[in-house]
Coordinates of C-alpha atoms in Angstrom, one line a residue:
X49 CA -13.4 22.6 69.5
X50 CA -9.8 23.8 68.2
X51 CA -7.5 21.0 69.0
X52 CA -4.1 22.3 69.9
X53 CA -0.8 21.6 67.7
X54 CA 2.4 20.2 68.9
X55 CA 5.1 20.7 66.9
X56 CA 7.6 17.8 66.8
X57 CA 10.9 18.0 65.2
X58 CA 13.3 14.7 65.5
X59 CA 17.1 15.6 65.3
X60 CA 19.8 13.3 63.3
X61 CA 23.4 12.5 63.5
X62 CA 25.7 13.4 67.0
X63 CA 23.3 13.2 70.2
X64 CA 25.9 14.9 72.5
X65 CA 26.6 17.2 70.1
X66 CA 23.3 18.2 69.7
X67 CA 22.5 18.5 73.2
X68 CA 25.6 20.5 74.0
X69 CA 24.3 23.0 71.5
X70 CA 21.1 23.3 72.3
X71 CA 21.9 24.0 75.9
X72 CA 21.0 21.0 77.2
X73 CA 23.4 19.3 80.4
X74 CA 22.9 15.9 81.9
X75 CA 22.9 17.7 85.6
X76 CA 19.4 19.6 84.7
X77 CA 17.6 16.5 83.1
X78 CA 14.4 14.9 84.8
X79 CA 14.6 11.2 83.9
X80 CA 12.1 8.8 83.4
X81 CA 12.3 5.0 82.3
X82 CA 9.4 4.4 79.4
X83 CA 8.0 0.8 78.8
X84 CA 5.2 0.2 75.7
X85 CA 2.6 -2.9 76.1
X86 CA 2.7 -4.8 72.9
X87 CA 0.5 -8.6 72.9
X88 CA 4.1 -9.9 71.4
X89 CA 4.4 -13.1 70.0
X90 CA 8.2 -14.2 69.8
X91 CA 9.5 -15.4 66.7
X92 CA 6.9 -13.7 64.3
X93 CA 8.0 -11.3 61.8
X94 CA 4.7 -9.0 61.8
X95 CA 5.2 -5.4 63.2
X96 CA 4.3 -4.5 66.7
X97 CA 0.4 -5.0 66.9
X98 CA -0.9 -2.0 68.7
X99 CA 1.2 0.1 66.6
X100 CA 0.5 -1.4 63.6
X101 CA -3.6 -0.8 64.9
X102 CA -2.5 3.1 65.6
X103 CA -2.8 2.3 69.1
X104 CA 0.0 3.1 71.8
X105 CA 0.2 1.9 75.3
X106 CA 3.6 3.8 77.0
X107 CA 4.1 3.6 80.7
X108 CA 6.4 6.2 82.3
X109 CA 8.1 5.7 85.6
X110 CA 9.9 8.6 87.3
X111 CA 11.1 10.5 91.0
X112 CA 7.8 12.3 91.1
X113 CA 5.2 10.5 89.9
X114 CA 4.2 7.8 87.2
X115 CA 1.7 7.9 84.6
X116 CA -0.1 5.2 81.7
X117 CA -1.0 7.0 78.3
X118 CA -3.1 4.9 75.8
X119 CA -3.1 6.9 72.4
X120 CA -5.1 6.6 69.9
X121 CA -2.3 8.2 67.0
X122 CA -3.4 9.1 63.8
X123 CA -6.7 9.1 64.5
X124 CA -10.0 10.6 62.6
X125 CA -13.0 12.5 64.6
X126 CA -15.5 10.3 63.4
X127 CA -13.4 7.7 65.6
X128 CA -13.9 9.7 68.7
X129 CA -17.8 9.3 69.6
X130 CA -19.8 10.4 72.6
X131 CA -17.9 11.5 75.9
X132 CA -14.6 11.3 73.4
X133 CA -15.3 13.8 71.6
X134 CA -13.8 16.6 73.5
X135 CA -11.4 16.8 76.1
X136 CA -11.9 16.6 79.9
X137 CA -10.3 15.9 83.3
X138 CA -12.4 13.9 86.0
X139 CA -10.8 11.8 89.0
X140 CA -7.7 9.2 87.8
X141 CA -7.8 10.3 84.6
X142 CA -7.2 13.2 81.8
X143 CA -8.3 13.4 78.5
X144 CA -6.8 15.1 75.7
X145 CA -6.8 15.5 71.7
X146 CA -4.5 17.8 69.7
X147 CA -2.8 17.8 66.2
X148 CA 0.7 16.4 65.7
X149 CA 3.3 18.0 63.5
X150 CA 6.3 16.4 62.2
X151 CA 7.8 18.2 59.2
X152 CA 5.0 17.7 56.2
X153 CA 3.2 15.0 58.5
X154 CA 0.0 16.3 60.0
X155 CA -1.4 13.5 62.8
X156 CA -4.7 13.8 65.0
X157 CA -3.9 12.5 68.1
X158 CA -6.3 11.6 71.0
X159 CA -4.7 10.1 74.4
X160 CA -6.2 8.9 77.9
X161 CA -3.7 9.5 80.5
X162 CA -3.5 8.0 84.0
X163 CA -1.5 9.4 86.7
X164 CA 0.0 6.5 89.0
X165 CA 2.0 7.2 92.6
X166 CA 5.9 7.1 91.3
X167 CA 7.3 4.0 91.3
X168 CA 4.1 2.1 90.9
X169 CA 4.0 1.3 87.4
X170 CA 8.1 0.5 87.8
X171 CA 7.1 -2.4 90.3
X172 CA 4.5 -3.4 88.6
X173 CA 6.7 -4.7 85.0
X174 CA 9.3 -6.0 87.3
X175 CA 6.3 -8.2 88.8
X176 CA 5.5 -9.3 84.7
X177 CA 2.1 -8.1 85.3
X178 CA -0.7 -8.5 82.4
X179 CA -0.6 -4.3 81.5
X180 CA -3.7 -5.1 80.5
X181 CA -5.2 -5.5 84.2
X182 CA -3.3 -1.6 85.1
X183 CA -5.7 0.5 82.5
X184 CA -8.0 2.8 84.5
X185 CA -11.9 1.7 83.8
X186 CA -11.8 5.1 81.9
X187 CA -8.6 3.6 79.5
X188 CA -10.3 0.4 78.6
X189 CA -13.9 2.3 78.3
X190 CA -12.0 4.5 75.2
X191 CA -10.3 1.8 73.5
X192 CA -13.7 -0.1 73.8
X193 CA -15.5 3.1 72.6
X194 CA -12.9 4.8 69.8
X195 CA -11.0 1.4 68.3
X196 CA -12.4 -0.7 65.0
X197 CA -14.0 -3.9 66.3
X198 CA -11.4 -7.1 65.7
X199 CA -8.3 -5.4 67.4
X200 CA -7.8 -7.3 70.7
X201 CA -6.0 -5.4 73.7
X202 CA -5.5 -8.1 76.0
X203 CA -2.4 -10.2 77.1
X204 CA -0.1 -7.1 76.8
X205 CA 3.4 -7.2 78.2
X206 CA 5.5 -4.6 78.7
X207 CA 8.8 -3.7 76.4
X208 CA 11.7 -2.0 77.6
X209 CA 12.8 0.2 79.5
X210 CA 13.8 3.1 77.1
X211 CA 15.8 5.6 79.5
X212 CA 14.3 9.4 79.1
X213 CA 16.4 12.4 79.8
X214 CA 14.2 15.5 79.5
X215 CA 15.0 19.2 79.1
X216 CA 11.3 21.6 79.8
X217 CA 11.9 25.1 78.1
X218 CA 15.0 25.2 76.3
X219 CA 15.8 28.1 74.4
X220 CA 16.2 27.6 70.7
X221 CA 16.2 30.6 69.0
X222 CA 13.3 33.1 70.3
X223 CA 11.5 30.1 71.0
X224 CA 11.4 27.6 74.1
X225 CA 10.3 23.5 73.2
X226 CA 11.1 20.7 75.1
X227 CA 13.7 18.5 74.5
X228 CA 13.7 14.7 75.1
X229 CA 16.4 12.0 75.0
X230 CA 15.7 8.4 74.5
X231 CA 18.2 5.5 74.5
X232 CA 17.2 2.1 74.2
X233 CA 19.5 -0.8 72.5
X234 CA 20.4 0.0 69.5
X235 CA 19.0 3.7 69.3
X236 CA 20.1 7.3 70.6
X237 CA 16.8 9.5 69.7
X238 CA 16.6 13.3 70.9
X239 CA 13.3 15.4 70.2
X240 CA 11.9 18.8 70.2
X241 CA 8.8 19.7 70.7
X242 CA 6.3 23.1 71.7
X243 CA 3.1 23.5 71.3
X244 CA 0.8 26.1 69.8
X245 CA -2.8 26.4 72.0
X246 CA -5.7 28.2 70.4
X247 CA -6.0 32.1 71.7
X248 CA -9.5 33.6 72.4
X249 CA -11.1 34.0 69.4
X250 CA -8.9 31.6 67.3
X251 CA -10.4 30.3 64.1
X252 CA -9.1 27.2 63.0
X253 CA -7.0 29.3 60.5
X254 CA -5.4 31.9 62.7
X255 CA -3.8 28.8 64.6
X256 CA -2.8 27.0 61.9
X257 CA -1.2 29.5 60.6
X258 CA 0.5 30.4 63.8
X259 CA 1.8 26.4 64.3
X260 CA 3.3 27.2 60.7
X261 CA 4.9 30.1 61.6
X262 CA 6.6 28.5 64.9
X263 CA 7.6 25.5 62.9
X264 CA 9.3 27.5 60.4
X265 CA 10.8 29.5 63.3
X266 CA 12.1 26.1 65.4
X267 CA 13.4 24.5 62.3
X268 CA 15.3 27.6 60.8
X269 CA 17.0 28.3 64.3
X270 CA 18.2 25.1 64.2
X271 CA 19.8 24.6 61.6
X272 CA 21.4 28.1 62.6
X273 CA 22.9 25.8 65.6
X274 CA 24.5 23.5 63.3
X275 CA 21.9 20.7 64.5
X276 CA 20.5 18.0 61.8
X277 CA 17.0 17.5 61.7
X278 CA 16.1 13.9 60.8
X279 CA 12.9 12.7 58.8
X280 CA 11.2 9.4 58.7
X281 CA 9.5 7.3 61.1
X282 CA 8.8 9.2 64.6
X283 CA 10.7 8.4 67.8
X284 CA 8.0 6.3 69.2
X285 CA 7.9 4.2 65.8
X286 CA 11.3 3.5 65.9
X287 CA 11.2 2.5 69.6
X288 CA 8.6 0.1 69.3
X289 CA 9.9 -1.2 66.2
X290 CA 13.3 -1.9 67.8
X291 CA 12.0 -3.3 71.3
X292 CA 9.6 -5.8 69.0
X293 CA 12.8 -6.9 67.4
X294 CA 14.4 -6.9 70.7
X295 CA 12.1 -9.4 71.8
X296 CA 11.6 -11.8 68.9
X297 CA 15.0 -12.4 69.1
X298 CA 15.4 -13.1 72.7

Protein backbone atom coordinates (compact mmCIF):
# COMPACT_ATOMS: atom_id res chain seq x y z
CA UNK A 1 0.00 0.00 0.00
CA UNK A 2 1.15 3.66 -1.15
CA UNK A 3 0.03 5.99 1.57
CA UNK A 4 -0.89 9.33 0.20
CA UNK A 5 1.09 12.75 1.02
CA UNK A 6 -0.34 15.81 2.32
CA UNK A 7 1.58 18.69 2.00
CA UNK A 8 1.27 21.11 4.82
CA UNK A 9 2.74 24.52 4.72
CA UNK A 10 2.06 26.96 7.93
CA UNK A 11 2.14 30.71 7.06
CA UNK A 12 3.86 33.53 9.55
CA UNK A 13 3.37 37.17 10.28
CA UNK A 14 -0.09 39.29 9.11
CA UNK A 15 -3.22 36.74 9.03
CA UNK A 16 -5.52 39.13 7.15
CA UNK A 17 -3.00 40.01 5.06
CA UNK A 18 -2.33 36.68 4.12
CA UNK A 19 -5.77 35.75 3.52
CA UNK A 20 -6.50 38.76 1.42
CA UNK A 21 -3.77 37.60 -0.85
CA UNK A 22 -4.44 34.33 -1.24
CA UNK A 23 -8.01 34.99 -2.20
CA UNK A 24 -9.42 34.05 0.74
CA UNK A 25 -12.93 36.31 2.17
CA UNK A 26 -14.66 35.70 5.36
CA UNK A 27 -18.17 35.50 3.35
CA UNK A 28 -16.91 32.05 1.51
CA UNK A 29 -15.50 30.35 4.81
CA UNK A 30 -17.19 27.13 6.23
CA UNK A 31 -16.58 27.32 10.00
CA UNK A 32 -16.20 24.87 12.50
CA UNK A 33 -15.35 25.13 16.37
CA UNK A 34 -12.45 22.41 17.23
CA UNK A 35 -12.05 21.09 20.87
CA UNK A 36 -8.91 18.38 21.71
CA UNK A 37 -9.34 15.84 24.79
CA UNK A 38 -6.33 16.11 26.95
CA UNK A 39 -6.55 13.94 30.73
CA UNK A 40 -5.35 17.55 32.11
CA UNK A 41 -4.25 17.90 35.39
CA UNK A 42 -4.24 21.76 36.50
CA UNK A 43 -1.33 23.19 37.91
CA UNK A 44 1.27 20.69 36.44
CA UNK A 45 3.93 21.96 34.23
CA UNK A 46 4.28 18.59 31.96
CA UNK A 47 3.16 19.07 28.29
CA UNK A 48 -0.21 17.99 27.11
CA UNK A 49 -0.30 14.04 27.66
CA UNK A 50 -1.77 12.66 24.48
CA UNK A 51 0.42 14.85 22.57
CA UNK A 52 3.29 14.30 24.31
CA UNK A 53 2.24 10.12 23.66
CA UNK A 54 1.83 11.17 19.64
CA UNK A 55 -1.72 10.75 20.17
CA UNK A 56 -4.48 13.39 19.13
CA UNK A 57 -8.06 13.41 20.03
CA UNK A 58 -9.84 16.77 17.99
CA UNK A 59 -13.56 17.06 17.94
CA UNK A 60 -15.00 19.26 15.19
CA UNK A 61 -18.45 20.79 15.36
CA UNK A 62 -20.01 22.48 12.32
CA UNK A 63 -23.53 23.56 10.20
CA UNK A 64 -23.40 20.22 8.38
CA UNK A 65 -22.18 17.66 10.34
CA UNK A 66 -19.67 16.78 13.25
CA UNK A 67 -16.96 14.49 13.31
CA UNK A 68 -14.20 12.79 16.26
CA UNK A 69 -10.60 12.09 14.74
CA UNK A 70 -8.19 10.05 17.08
CA UNK A 71 -4.62 10.25 15.40
CA UNK A 72 -2.08 8.37 15.85
CA UNK A 73 0.82 11.33 14.43
CA UNK A 74 4.15 10.39 13.86
CA UNK A 75 3.60 7.01 13.86
CA UNK A 76 5.72 3.79 12.50
CA UNK A 77 4.07 0.70 10.42
CA UNK A 78 5.16 -1.67 12.78
CA UNK A 79 2.72 0.29 15.18
CA UNK A 80 -0.27 -0.39 12.91
CA UNK A 81 -0.93 -4.35 13.31
CA UNK A 82 -3.74 -6.44 12.00
CA UNK A 83 -7.10 -4.69 10.56
CA UNK A 84 -4.75 -1.32 10.95
CA UNK A 85 -2.71 -1.90 8.61
CA UNK A 86 -4.49 -0.49 5.64
CA UNK A 87 -7.16 1.73 5.29
CA UNK A 88 -10.93 1.09 5.12
CA UNK A 89 -14.42 2.52 5.56
CA UNK A 90 -17.20 0.32 7.38
CA UNK A 91 -20.41 1.72 9.22
CA UNK A 92 -19.56 4.86 11.90
CA UNK A 93 -16.26 4.97 11.03
CA UNK A 94 -13.33 5.64 8.39
CA UNK A 95 -9.95 4.72 8.44
CA UNK A 96 -7.11 6.39 6.99
CA UNK A 97 -3.09 6.59 6.89
CA UNK A 98 -0.98 8.97 4.67
CA UNK A 99 2.33 10.85 5.00
CA UNK A 100 2.57 14.37 6.40
CA UNK A 101 4.80 17.01 4.97
CA UNK A 102 5.87 20.06 6.60
CA UNK A 103 8.91 21.77 5.08
CA UNK A 104 11.97 19.04 5.76
CA UNK A 105 9.56 17.18 8.35
CA UNK A 106 8.26 13.94 6.97
CA UNK A 107 5.33 12.37 9.55
CA UNK A 108 3.39 8.99 9.08
CA UNK A 109 0.14 9.61 10.12
CA UNK A 110 -2.76 7.15 10.83
CA UNK A 111 -6.33 8.52 12.04
CA UNK A 112 -9.77 6.87 12.94
CA UNK A 113 -12.47 9.26 12.12
CA UNK A 114 -16.05 9.25 13.39
CA UNK A 115 -18.80 11.15 11.74
CA UNK A 116 -21.33 12.52 14.43
CA UNK A 117 -24.93 14.33 13.43
CA UNK A 118 -23.93 18.36 13.61
CA UNK A 119 -24.15 19.78 16.65
CA UNK A 120 -23.77 16.54 18.65
CA UNK A 121 -20.38 16.60 19.67
CA UNK A 122 -21.03 20.73 20.45
CA UNK A 123 -23.71 19.64 23.15
CA UNK A 124 -21.98 17.09 24.29
CA UNK A 125 -18.57 19.46 25.82
CA UNK A 126 -21.14 21.98 26.90
CA UNK A 127 -22.64 18.94 29.04
CA UNK A 128 -18.62 18.36 30.42
CA UNK A 129 -18.97 14.90 29.27
CA UNK A 130 -15.93 12.22 29.88
CA UNK A 131 -14.67 12.39 25.73
CA UNK A 132 -13.64 9.31 26.69
CA UNK A 133 -17.29 7.68 26.80
CA UNK A 134 -17.99 9.43 22.77
CA UNK A 135 -15.11 7.22 20.99
CA UNK A 136 -16.83 4.82 18.50
CA UNK A 137 -15.94 0.94 19.69
CA UNK A 138 -13.88 1.15 16.49
CA UNK A 139 -11.76 4.43 18.16
CA UNK A 140 -11.03 2.75 21.42
CA UNK A 141 -10.32 -0.82 19.60
CA UNK A 142 -7.21 1.24 17.64
CA UNK A 143 -5.79 3.07 20.38
CA UNK A 144 -6.07 -0.36 22.33
CA UNK A 145 -4.56 -2.10 19.25
CA UNK A 146 -1.75 0.63 17.77
CA UNK A 147 -0.59 2.59 21.24
CA UNK A 148 2.52 1.38 23.57
CA UNK A 149 1.07 -0.32 26.70
CA UNK A 150 1.29 2.32 29.86
CA UNK A 151 -0.40 5.36 28.09
CA UNK A 152 -3.88 5.69 29.70
CA UNK A 153 -6.83 7.36 27.51
CA UNK A 154 -9.31 7.77 30.04
CA UNK A 155 -10.67 10.82 31.98
CA UNK A 156 -10.29 13.09 28.92
CA UNK A 157 -11.86 16.53 28.92
CA UNK A 158 -12.27 18.61 26.25
CA UNK A 159 -10.00 22.04 25.52
CA UNK A 160 -11.22 24.82 23.69
CA UNK A 161 -13.01 25.83 21.33
CA UNK A 162 -10.48 26.91 18.58
CA UNK A 163 -12.75 28.75 15.90
CA UNK A 164 -11.90 27.31 12.23
CA UNK A 165 -12.53 29.38 9.11
CA UNK A 166 -11.89 27.10 6.06
CA UNK A 167 -11.23 27.92 2.42
CA UNK A 168 -11.52 24.22 0.00
CA UNK A 169 -9.56 24.93 -3.34
CA UNK A 170 -7.90 28.02 -3.35
CA UNK A 171 -5.81 28.89 -6.14
CA UNK A 172 -2.25 29.49 -5.32
CA UNK A 173 -0.26 29.56 -8.15
CA UNK A 174 -1.21 26.65 -10.75
CA UNK A 175 -2.14 24.77 -7.78
CA UNK A 176 -5.40 24.55 -5.59
CA UNK A 177 -4.79 23.48 -1.40
CA UNK A 178 -6.96 24.26 1.28
CA UNK A 179 -6.64 26.85 3.47
CA UNK A 180 -7.48 26.87 7.23
CA UNK A 181 -7.77 29.53 9.88
CA UNK A 182 -7.55 28.95 13.54
CA UNK A 183 -7.85 31.44 16.45
CA UNK A 184 -7.82 30.47 19.82
CA UNK A 185 -6.47 32.85 22.81
CA UNK A 186 -3.46 33.92 22.22
CA UNK A 187 -2.91 32.47 18.55
CA UNK A 188 -3.92 33.48 14.93
CA UNK A 189 -2.75 30.23 12.78
CA UNK A 190 -3.55 29.94 8.91
CA UNK A 191 -2.52 26.70 6.94
CA UNK A 192 -2.20 25.29 3.53
CA UNK A 193 -2.47 22.14 2.64
CA UNK A 194 -3.12 19.65 -0.81
CA UNK A 195 -2.51 16.40 -1.21
CA UNK A 196 -0.75 14.23 -3.63
CA UNK A 197 -2.68 10.46 -4.06
CA UNK A 198 -0.79 7.63 -5.73
CA UNK A 199 -1.76 7.32 -9.68
CA UNK A 200 -2.17 3.72 -11.18
CA UNK A 201 0.84 2.29 -11.41
CA UNK A 202 2.65 4.55 -8.84
CA UNK A 203 5.80 3.27 -7.22
CA UNK A 204 6.63 4.64 -4.07
CA UNK A 205 9.15 6.80 -5.97
CA UNK A 206 7.09 8.36 -8.77
CA UNK A 207 4.86 9.87 -5.88
CA UNK A 208 7.43 10.95 -3.81
CA UNK A 209 8.85 12.63 -6.30
CA UNK A 210 5.57 14.17 -7.45
CA UNK A 211 4.76 15.42 -3.49
CA UNK A 212 8.29 17.08 -3.98
CA UNK A 213 7.54 18.67 -6.99
CA UNK A 214 4.05 20.23 -5.67
CA UNK A 215 5.80 21.31 -2.49
CA UNK A 216 8.38 23.16 -4.37
CA UNK A 217 5.52 24.42 -6.54
CA UNK A 218 3.15 25.71 -3.40
CA UNK A 219 6.07 27.17 -1.53
CA UNK A 220 7.68 29.09 -4.51
CA UNK A 221 4.12 30.59 -5.47
CA UNK A 222 3.96 31.86 -2.28
CA UNK A 223 6.43 33.53 -1.64
CA UNK A 224 5.65 35.13 -5.21
CA UNK A 225 2.40 36.45 -3.20
CA UNK A 226 4.39 38.18 -0.70
CA UNK A 227 3.09 35.55 2.03
CA UNK A 228 5.71 34.24 4.95
CA UNK A 229 5.92 30.83 5.45
CA UNK A 230 6.51 29.94 9.12
CA UNK A 231 8.55 26.85 10.47
CA UNK A 232 8.52 25.14 13.84
CA UNK A 233 6.03 23.34 15.78
CA UNK A 234 2.69 22.54 13.59
CA UNK A 235 -0.57 24.23 14.06
CA UNK A 236 -2.08 21.45 16.07
CA UNK A 237 1.15 21.52 18.49
CA UNK A 238 0.88 24.95 19.16
CA UNK A 239 -2.94 24.71 19.88
CA UNK A 240 -2.69 22.15 22.27
CA UNK A 241 0.23 23.53 23.84
CA UNK A 242 -1.52 26.90 24.36
CA UNK A 243 -5.11 25.45 25.50
CA UNK A 244 -2.90 23.17 28.20
CA UNK A 245 -1.48 26.44 29.40
CA UNK A 246 -4.91 27.85 29.07
CA UNK A 247 -6.05 25.56 31.56
CA UNK A 248 -3.35 25.15 34.15
CA UNK A 249 -3.72 28.62 34.75
CA UNK A 250 -7.42 28.76 35.08
Amino acid sequence: MIAPIEIKVNLDGDVAGALRRLRCPEAAAAHRDIWFAEPLHPGTACAPTLLSSRIVIRLRSGAAQDDLTVKLRPCVRAQLAGRWAAPFTEPGVAYRIESDWSGDRRMLSASAISARPAGSLRAAVARGVDVTDTLHSAQRQFLVSCTPPGIAVDHLWAMGPVASARWTGAPVGNLRADVERWTTTGLDLVELSLKVVPRQGDSPVDLHLRALEAQRELEAALRTLGVTIASGETKTEQVLTALAAAHRLG
